[in-house]
């Protein structure tokens, strides 16, 4: 199964393409909103979701019976950005189950900023690129502007 093509169909809200990836008895759980869907309900919830969407599959981990994806999903108008982690059960090239966890993208809470706990991922990646850090963490006491 080409999980990136699956996500492409999901982001395009292409019901016919999405349907082809699922076993008929498959189900999907959206844990953040406590929702359980059968395949056709999931397709309807996805394809009737307001707006136009795009995204990027950032990470894929596979085993014989499962696929885990981390996907950045965002509205084409730029107003919404979130990340989705999906635990996908598969058999015979079809999706049997999906457990998904969605989170809105945004800045760290002010209380952590006030305590100087952590740095942004971009700051950390830039520090690695510049050789300021090795495999460990950024010196969080040092200002990373």
PDB file of C-alpha atoms in Angstrom:
ATOM      1  CA  UNK A   1       0.000   0.000   0.000  1.00  0.00           C
ATOM      2  CA  UNK A   2       1.289   3.447  -0.897  1.00  0.00           C
ATOM      3  CA  UNK A   3       0.483   5.392   2.267  1.00  0.00           C
ATOM      4  CA  UNK A   4       1.592   8.675   0.709  1.00  0.00           C
ATOM      5  CA  UNK A   5      -0.973   8.201  -2.080  1.00  0.00           C
ATOM      6  CA  UNK A   6      -3.594   7.472   0.577  1.00  0.00           C
ATOM      7  CA  UNK A   7      -2.804  10.757   2.300  1.00  0.00           C
ATOM      8  CA  UNK A   8      -2.878  12.542  -1.054  1.00  0.00           C
ATOM      9  CA  UNK A   9      -6.439  11.251  -1.575  1.00  0.00           C
ATOM     10  CA  UNK A  10      -7.432  12.272   1.971  1.00  0.00           C
ATOM     11  CA  UNK A  11      -6.075  15.792   1.515  1.00  0.00           C
ATOM     12  CA  UNK A  12      -7.832  16.132  -1.852  1.00  0.00           C
ATOM     13  CA  UNK A  13     -11.031  14.852  -0.213  1.00  0.00           C
ATOM     14  CA  UNK A  14     -11.370  12.299  -3.030  1.00  0.00           C
ATOM     15  CA  UNK A  15     -13.967   9.829  -1.724  1.00  0.00           C
ATOM     16  CA  UNK A  16     -13.562   7.246  -4.486  1.00  0.00           C
ATOM     17  CA  UNK A  17      -9.787   7.164  -4.129  1.00  0.00           C
ATOM     18  CA  UNK A  18      -9.962   6.979  -0.312  1.00  0.00           C
ATOM     19  CA  UNK A  19     -12.464   4.120  -0.391  1.00  0.00           C
ATOM     20  CA  UNK A  20     -10.078   1.920  -2.410  1.00  0.00           C
ATOM     21  CA  UNK A  21      -7.583   1.815   0.474  1.00  0.00           C
ATOM     22  CA  UNK A  22      -9.999   0.376   3.061  1.00  0.00           C
ATOM     23  CA  UNK A  23     -11.137  -3.101   3.961  1.00  0.00           C
ATOM     24  CA  UNK A  24     -14.988  -3.006   3.995  1.00  0.00           C
ATOM     25  CA  UNK A  25     -15.105  -3.661   7.766  1.00  0.00           C
ATOM     26  CA  UNK A  26     -12.471  -1.079   8.668  1.00  0.00           C
ATOM     27  CA  UNK A  27     -12.995   1.629  11.256  1.00  0.00           C
ATOM     28  CA  UNK A  28     -11.411   4.943  12.266  1.00  0.00           C
ATOM     29  CA  UNK A  29     -11.131   6.528  15.729  1.00  0.00           C
ATOM     30  CA  UNK A  30     -10.478  10.253  16.189  1.00  0.00           C
ATOM     31  CA  UNK A  31      -9.389  10.223  19.826  1.00  0.00           C
ATOM     32  CA  UNK A  32      -9.191  13.986  20.369  1.00  0.00           C
ATOM     33  CA  UNK A  33     -12.917  14.346  19.670  1.00  0.00           C
ATOM     34  CA  UNK A  34     -14.020  10.901  20.938  1.00  0.00           C
ATOM     35  CA  UNK A  35     -15.438   9.815  17.553  1.00  0.00           C
ATOM     36  CA  UNK A  36     -15.644   6.342  16.007  1.00  0.00           C
ATOM     37  CA  UNK A  37     -16.420   5.947  12.294  1.00  0.00           C
ATOM     38  CA  UNK A  38     -17.136   3.072   9.960  1.00  0.00           C
ATOM     39  CA  UNK A  39     -15.469   3.489   6.545  1.00  0.00           C
ATOM     40  CA  UNK A  40     -18.299   5.348   4.810  1.00  0.00           C
ATOM     41  CA  UNK A  41     -18.786   7.638   7.820  1.00  0.00           C
ATOM     42  CA  UNK A  42     -15.076   8.456   7.859  1.00  0.00           C
ATOM     43  CA  UNK A  43     -15.092   9.205   4.148  1.00  0.00           C
ATOM     44  CA  UNK A  44     -18.097  11.485   4.582  1.00  0.00           C
ATOM     45  CA  UNK A  45     -16.561  13.260   7.605  1.00  0.00           C
ATOM     46  CA  UNK A  46     -13.322  13.778   5.684  1.00  0.00           C
ATOM     47  CA  UNK A  47     -14.780  14.753   2.320  1.00  0.00           C
ATOM     48  CA  UNK A  48     -17.481  17.053   3.707  1.00  0.00           C
ATOM     49  CA  UNK A  49     -15.050  18.793   6.068  1.00  0.00           C
ATOM     50  CA  UNK A  50     -15.191  22.502   5.161  1.00  0.00           C
ATOM     51  CA  UNK A  51     -12.372  24.142   3.231  1.00  0.00           C
ATOM     52  CA  UNK A  52      -9.619  23.032   0.921  1.00  0.00           C
ATOM     53  CA  UNK A  53      -6.627  21.222   2.348  1.00  0.00           C
ATOM     54  CA  UNK A  54      -3.036  20.404   1.648  1.00  0.00           C
ATOM     55  CA  UNK A  55      -0.321  18.735   3.633  1.00  0.00           C
ATOM     56  CA  UNK A  56       2.960  16.940   3.871  1.00  0.00           C
ATOM     57  CA  UNK A  57       3.690  13.450   5.135  1.00  0.00           C
ATOM     58  CA  UNK A  58       6.600  14.126   7.485  1.00  0.00           C
ATOM     59  CA  UNK A  59       7.286  10.630   8.812  1.00  0.00           C
ATOM     60  CA  UNK A  60       6.285   7.046   8.024  1.00  0.00           C
ATOM     61  CA  UNK A  61       7.137   3.964  10.097  1.00  0.00           C
ATOM     62  CA  UNK A  62       5.987   0.557   8.860  1.00  0.00           C
ATOM     63  CA  UNK A  63       5.819  -3.012  10.102  1.00  0.00           C
ATOM     64  CA  UNK A  64       4.165  -6.066   8.562  1.00  0.00           C
ATOM     65  CA  UNK A  65       0.799  -5.184  10.093  1.00  0.00           C
ATOM     66  CA  UNK A  66       0.899  -1.459  10.776  1.00  0.00           C
ATOM     67  CA  UNK A  67       1.874   1.945   9.478  1.00  0.00           C
ATOM     68  CA  UNK A  68       2.418   5.035  11.610  1.00  0.00           C
ATOM     69  CA  UNK A  69       2.311   8.428   9.931  1.00  0.00           C
ATOM     70  CA  UNK A  70       2.939  11.972  11.105  1.00  0.00           C
ATOM     71  CA  UNK A  71       1.351  14.452   8.716  1.00  0.00           C
ATOM     72  CA  UNK A  72       1.301  18.248   8.638  1.00  0.00           C
ATOM     73  CA  UNK A  73      -2.181  19.254   7.449  1.00  0.00           C
ATOM     74  CA  UNK A  74      -3.071  22.842   6.626  1.00  0.00           C
ATOM     75  CA  UNK A  75      -5.845  24.797   4.961  1.00  0.00           C
ATOM     76  CA  UNK A  76      -5.000  26.247   1.573  1.00  0.00           C
ATOM     77  CA  UNK A  77      -6.058  29.689   2.839  1.00  0.00           C
ATOM     78  CA  UNK A  78      -3.369  29.442   5.553  1.00  0.00           C
ATOM     79  CA  UNK A  79      -5.776  29.931   8.464  1.00  0.00           C
ATOM     80  CA  UNK A  80      -5.446  26.437   9.954  1.00  0.00           C
ATOM     81  CA  UNK A  81      -2.362  24.300  10.557  1.00  0.00           C
ATOM     82  CA  UNK A  82      -2.253  21.062  12.512  1.00  0.00           C
ATOM     83  CA  UNK A  83      -0.453  17.762  12.802  1.00  0.00           C
ATOM     84  CA  UNK A  84      -1.993  14.316  12.716  1.00  0.00           C
ATOM     85  CA  UNK A  85      -0.442  11.121  14.018  1.00  0.00           C
ATOM     86  CA  UNK A  86      -2.119   7.997  12.643  1.00  0.00           C
ATOM     87  CA  UNK A  87      -1.689   4.404  13.782  1.00  0.00           C
ATOM     88  CA  UNK A  88      -2.943   2.356  10.842  1.00  0.00           C
ATOM     89  CA  UNK A  89      -3.627  -1.373  11.013  1.00  0.00           C
ATOM     90  CA  UNK A  90      -3.226  -3.130   7.654  1.00  0.00           C
ATOM     91  CA  UNK A  91      -3.694  -6.586   6.146  1.00  0.00           C
ATOM     92  CA  UNK A  92      -3.557  -7.752   2.541  1.00  0.00           C
ATOM     93  CA  UNK A  93      -2.769  -4.224   1.382  1.00  0.00           C
ATOM     94  CA  UNK A  94      -5.928  -2.714   2.914  1.00  0.00           C
ATOM     95  CA  UNK A  95      -6.533  -0.504   5.941  1.00  0.00           C
ATOM     96  CA  UNK A  96      -8.307  -2.352   8.764  1.00  0.00           C
ATOM     97  CA  UNK A  97      -8.178   0.365  11.409  1.00  0.00           C
ATOM     98  CA  UNK A  98      -6.934   3.873  12.066  1.00  0.00           C
ATOM     99  CA  UNK A  99      -6.400   5.497  15.454  1.00  0.00           C
ATOM    100  CA  UNK A 100      -5.748   9.210  14.861  1.00  0.00           C
ATOM    101  CA  UNK A 101      -4.606  12.013  17.124  1.00  0.00           C
ATOM    102  CA  UNK A 102      -4.909  15.603  15.869  1.00  0.00           C
ATOM    103  CA  UNK A 103      -3.305  18.696  17.343  1.00  0.00           C
ATOM    104  CA  UNK A 104      -3.452  22.353  16.343  1.00  0.00           C
ATOM    105  CA  UNK A 105      -0.116  23.979  15.544  1.00  0.00           C
ATOM    106  CA  UNK A 106       0.788  27.040  17.555  1.00  0.00           C
ATOM    107  CA  UNK A 107       3.346  28.616  19.845  1.00  0.00           C
ATOM    108  CA  UNK A 108       4.376  27.182  23.189  1.00  0.00           C
ATOM    109  CA  UNK A 109       2.267  28.358  26.128  1.00  0.00           C
ATOM    110  CA  UNK A 110       3.438  31.562  27.759  1.00  0.00           C
ATOM    111  CA  UNK A 111       4.259  29.859  31.073  1.00  0.00           C
ATOM    112  CA  UNK A 112       6.924  27.710  29.346  1.00  0.00           C
ATOM    113  CA  UNK A 113       8.292  30.707  27.451  1.00  0.00           C
ATOM    114  CA  UNK A 114       8.517  32.628  30.738  1.00  0.00           C
ATOM    115  CA  UNK A 115      10.511  29.772  32.286  1.00  0.00           C
ATOM    116  CA  UNK A 116      12.790  29.495  29.211  1.00  0.00           C
ATOM    117  CA  UNK A 117      11.938  25.814  28.875  1.00  0.00           C
ATOM    118  CA  UNK A 118      12.943  24.523  25.451  1.00  0.00           C
ATOM    119  CA  UNK A 119      13.403  26.317  22.156  1.00  0.00           C
ATOM    120  CA  UNK A 120      11.425  26.199  18.938  1.00  0.00           C
ATOM    121  CA  UNK A 121      12.045  23.256  16.652  1.00  0.00           C
ATOM    122  CA  UNK A 122      13.259  25.684  13.984  1.00  0.00           C
ATOM    123  CA  UNK A 123      15.831  27.125  16.403  1.00  0.00           C
ATOM    124  CA  UNK A 124      17.001  23.636  17.320  1.00  0.00           C
ATOM    125  CA  UNK A 125      17.271  22.575  13.664  1.00  0.00           C
ATOM    126  CA  UNK A 126      19.172  25.764  12.778  1.00  0.00           C
ATOM    127  CA  UNK A 127      21.575  25.212  15.679  1.00  0.00           C
ATOM    128  CA  UNK A 128      22.228  21.666  14.423  1.00  0.00           C
ATOM    129  CA  UNK A 129      22.741  22.935  10.871  1.00  0.00           C
ATOM    130  CA  UNK A 130      25.245  25.538  12.074  1.00  0.00           C
ATOM    131  CA  UNK A 131      27.101  22.979  14.182  1.00  0.00           C
ATOM    132  CA  UNK A 132      26.279  24.786  17.423  1.00  0.00           C
ATOM    133  CA  UNK A 133      25.074  21.481  18.824  1.00  0.00           C
ATOM    134  CA  UNK A 134      25.753  17.832  18.175  1.00  0.00           C
ATOM    135  CA  UNK A 135      23.274  15.054  18.723  1.00  0.00           C
ATOM    136  CA  UNK A 136      22.156  16.471  22.055  1.00  0.00           C
ATOM    137  CA  UNK A 137      20.037  19.470  22.859  1.00  0.00           C
ATOM    138  CA  UNK A 138      20.584  23.161  22.419  1.00  0.00           C
ATOM    139  CA  UNK A 139      21.984  24.935  25.449  1.00  0.00           C
ATOM    140  CA  UNK A 140      18.657  26.418  26.502  1.00  0.00           C
ATOM    141  CA  UNK A 141      20.317  29.005  28.697  1.00  0.00           C
ATOM    142  CA  UNK A 142      21.869  30.502  25.568  1.00  0.00           C
ATOM    143  CA  UNK A 143      19.633  32.872  23.597  1.00  0.00           C
ATOM    144  CA  UNK A 144      18.898  31.370  20.172  1.00  0.00           C
ATOM    145  CA  UNK A 145      17.936  34.346  17.991  1.00  0.00           C
TER     146      UNK A 145
END
